[in-house]
Short mmCIF file of C-alpha atoms in Angstrom, two decimals:
data_model
loop_
_atom_site.label_atom_id
_atom_site.label_comp_id
_atom_site.label_asym_id
_atom_site.label_seq_id
_atom_site.Cartn_x
_atom_site.Cartn_y
_atom_site.Cartn_z
CA MET A 1 2.93 28.76 5.91
CA LYS A 2 0.71 25.78 4.85
CA VAL A 3 0.21 24.53 1.61
CA TYR A 4 -1.85 21.85 0.70
CA LEU A 5 -0.86 19.25 -2.70
CA MET A 6 -3.83 17.42 -3.96
CA ARG A 7 -4.07 14.93 -6.58
CA HIS A 8 -7.21 15.25 -8.58
CA GLY A 9 -9.81 12.77 -8.19
CA GLU A 10 -10.50 9.68 -9.92
CA ALA A 11 -10.71 10.40 -13.93
CA ALA A 12 -12.84 8.98 -16.77
CA ALA A 13 -11.42 6.71 -19.48
CA ARG A 14 -10.34 8.92 -22.40
CA GLN A 15 -12.59 8.55 -24.76
CA GLY A 16 -11.36 9.86 -28.50
CA ASP A 17 -10.05 13.15 -28.31
CA ALA A 18 -12.03 14.14 -25.30
CA GLU A 19 -10.23 15.30 -22.14
CA PRO A 20 -11.85 12.95 -19.63
CA GLY A 21 -13.22 14.78 -16.25
CA LEU A 22 -14.16 12.85 -13.02
CA THR A 23 -16.15 9.89 -12.58
CA LEU A 24 -18.85 9.62 -9.84
CA ASN A 25 -16.19 8.21 -7.54
CA GLY A 26 -13.84 10.83 -8.42
CA GLU A 27 -16.50 13.72 -7.28
CA ARG A 28 -16.96 11.61 -4.10
CA GLN A 29 -13.16 11.60 -3.42
CA ALA A 30 -12.83 14.97 -4.09
CA ASP A 31 -16.10 15.98 -1.58
CA ASP A 32 -14.43 13.55 1.09
CA THR A 33 -11.03 15.41 0.84
CA ALA A 34 -12.87 18.95 1.02
CA ARG A 35 -14.69 17.81 4.00
CA ALA A 36 -11.36 16.63 5.59
CA LEU A 37 -9.95 20.04 4.82
CA VAL A 38 -12.88 21.77 6.52
CA ARG A 39 -12.28 19.46 9.74
CA GLN A 40 -8.67 20.37 9.89
CA GLY A 41 -9.57 24.11 9.79
CA ALA A 42 -7.95 24.74 6.22
CA LYS A 43 -7.87 28.20 5.02
CA VAL A 44 -6.56 29.27 1.68
CA GLU A 45 -6.50 32.30 -0.50
CA VAL A 46 -7.03 30.59 -3.61
CA VAL A 47 -7.04 26.86 -5.12
CA TYR A 48 -4.60 26.64 -8.06
CA HIS A 49 -5.13 23.82 -10.71
CA SER A 50 -3.72 22.45 -13.91
CA GLY A 51 -5.66 23.21 -17.13
CA LYS A 52 -6.74 19.70 -17.34
CA ARG A 53 -10.47 18.74 -16.90
CA ARG A 54 -10.12 16.51 -13.86
CA ALA A 55 -7.98 19.10 -11.93
CA ARG A 56 -10.22 21.72 -12.72
CA GLU A 57 -13.17 19.75 -11.42
CA THR A 58 -11.54 18.57 -8.73
CA ALA A 59 -10.62 22.32 -7.56
CA GLN A 60 -14.33 23.43 -8.18
CA LEU A 61 -15.35 21.08 -5.72
CA VAL A 62 -12.96 21.51 -2.95
CA ALA A 63 -13.33 25.12 -3.32
CA SER A 64 -17.18 24.86 -2.95
CA LYS A 65 -16.45 23.91 0.70
CA LEU A 66 -13.20 25.96 1.51
CA ASN A 67 -14.63 29.19 -0.27
CA PRO A 68 -11.01 30.69 -0.85
CA LYS A 69 -11.06 34.54 -1.18
CA ARG A 70 -9.87 34.16 -4.78
CA GLY A 71 -11.53 31.44 -5.85
CA THR A 72 -10.20 28.94 -8.09
CA GLU A 73 -7.30 29.60 -10.90
CA VAL A 74 -5.64 27.79 -13.72
CA ARG A 75 -2.05 27.89 -12.85
CA ALA A 76 0.93 26.82 -15.53
CA GLY A 77 3.39 24.36 -14.14
CA LEU A 78 0.79 22.04 -12.84
CA CYS A 79 0.60 19.44 -15.42
CA PRO A 80 1.98 16.14 -14.83
CA ASP A 81 5.37 16.66 -16.65
CA ASP A 82 6.12 20.10 -15.91
CA SER A 83 9.03 21.43 -13.89
CA ILE A 84 9.43 20.17 -10.41
CA PHE A 85 12.01 22.91 -9.50
CA GLU A 86 9.73 25.56 -10.87
CA LEU A 87 6.82 24.61 -8.73
CA ALA A 88 8.99 24.36 -5.50
CA ALA A 89 10.61 27.59 -6.15
CA LEU A 90 6.75 28.72 -6.48
CA ILE A 91 5.75 27.34 -3.07
CA GLU A 92 8.63 28.52 -1.66
CA GLU A 93 7.83 32.32 -2.66
CA LEU A 94 4.43 32.32 -2.28
CA GLY A 95 3.69 33.82 1.03
CA GLU A 96 0.09 32.84 1.37
CA PRO A 97 -1.78 29.64 2.15
CA ALA A 98 -2.90 28.22 -0.94
CA LEU A 99 -3.86 24.61 -2.19
CA PHE A 100 -2.61 22.85 -5.45
CA VAL A 101 -4.56 20.44 -7.39
CA SER A 102 -2.24 18.84 -9.68
CA HIS A 103 -1.22 15.22 -10.81
CA LEU A 104 1.65 12.78 -10.88
CA PRO A 105 4.37 12.38 -10.88
CA LEU A 106 4.63 15.95 -10.21
CA LEU A 107 2.91 16.05 -6.91
CA ASP A 108 5.13 13.37 -5.61
CA HIS A 109 8.74 14.63 -6.68
CA VAL A 110 7.71 18.52 -5.63
CA ALA A 111 6.72 17.01 -2.13
CA GLY A 112 10.07 14.93 -1.56
CA LEU A 113 11.81 17.88 -2.68
CA LEU A 114 10.60 20.13 -0.38
CA VAL A 115 10.23 18.11 2.76
CA GLU A 116 13.56 15.54 2.04
CA GLY A 117 15.40 17.70 -0.20
CA ASN A 118 15.15 14.96 -2.77
CA ALA A 119 12.78 15.00 -5.74
CA GLY A 120 13.45 11.25 -5.85
CA ALA A 121 12.45 10.74 -2.20
CA ASN A 122 9.74 8.34 -1.41
CA THR A 123 6.43 10.32 -0.12
CA GLY A 124 4.17 7.49 -0.11
CA GLY A 125 2.66 8.58 -3.29
CA PHE A 126 -0.80 10.18 -3.77
CA ALA A 127 -3.67 8.32 -4.51
CA THR A 128 -6.32 10.14 -6.26
CA GLY A 129 -8.17 12.55 -4.41
CA GLU A 130 -5.49 12.31 -1.62
CA VAL A 131 -4.10 15.89 0.18
CA VAL A 132 -1.09 16.47 1.77
CA CYS A 133 -0.60 19.20 4.00
CA LEU A 134 2.85 20.90 4.07
CA GLU A 135 4.01 23.53 6.72
CA SER A 136 7.08 25.75 6.80
CA ASP A 137 8.37 28.16 9.41
CA ALA A 138 11.41 28.95 7.30
CA PRO A 139 12.40 29.14 3.77
CA GLY A 140 13.39 25.61 2.87
CA GLU A 141 12.21 24.03 5.89
CA TRP A 142 8.98 22.02 5.11
CA ARG A 143 7.27 19.02 6.77
CA VAL A 144 4.33 17.07 6.38
CA THR A 145 1.79 17.73 8.89
CA TRP A 146 -0.80 15.56 8.28
CA LYS A 147 -2.81 13.84 5.01
CA HIS A 148 -5.56 12.37 3.87
CA ARG A 149 -6.80 9.64 1.47
CA PRO A 150 -10.19 9.44 0.69
CA LYS A 151 -12.41 6.39 1.51
CA SER A 152 -13.02 5.90 -1.97
CA SER A 153 -9.27 5.55 -3.35
#
């Protein structure tokens, strides 16, 4: 099974209480990564994202290229400081290919936990708009099969 972990595209600076959306560069990053996913033959049932605007906008841009059967869905547990262990357990139990659009530090820690068995493992980080493809043939055995960092990161 394949799972894709993606960091949202570059977000605008926060202005007052407004939640920032993507910058033009962030939109380009999402588009560049979506095209890379298509080139790699990525197929997902759904694109999950946190409730934050920058993640939602990234997910929508990527889904417009991937055309997942179930579209995009807000998923609890994808915010920056949510539980690493709960997201890792969800990914282990998923049973279908999916893409998760989320944030740092969560993505980095979850990738480390799944691949190295250690949430503190150095996975190389996630630039804005970057995606990592994780593949598993058996429970608890994940590996990075490829990653893409958009040109504008």
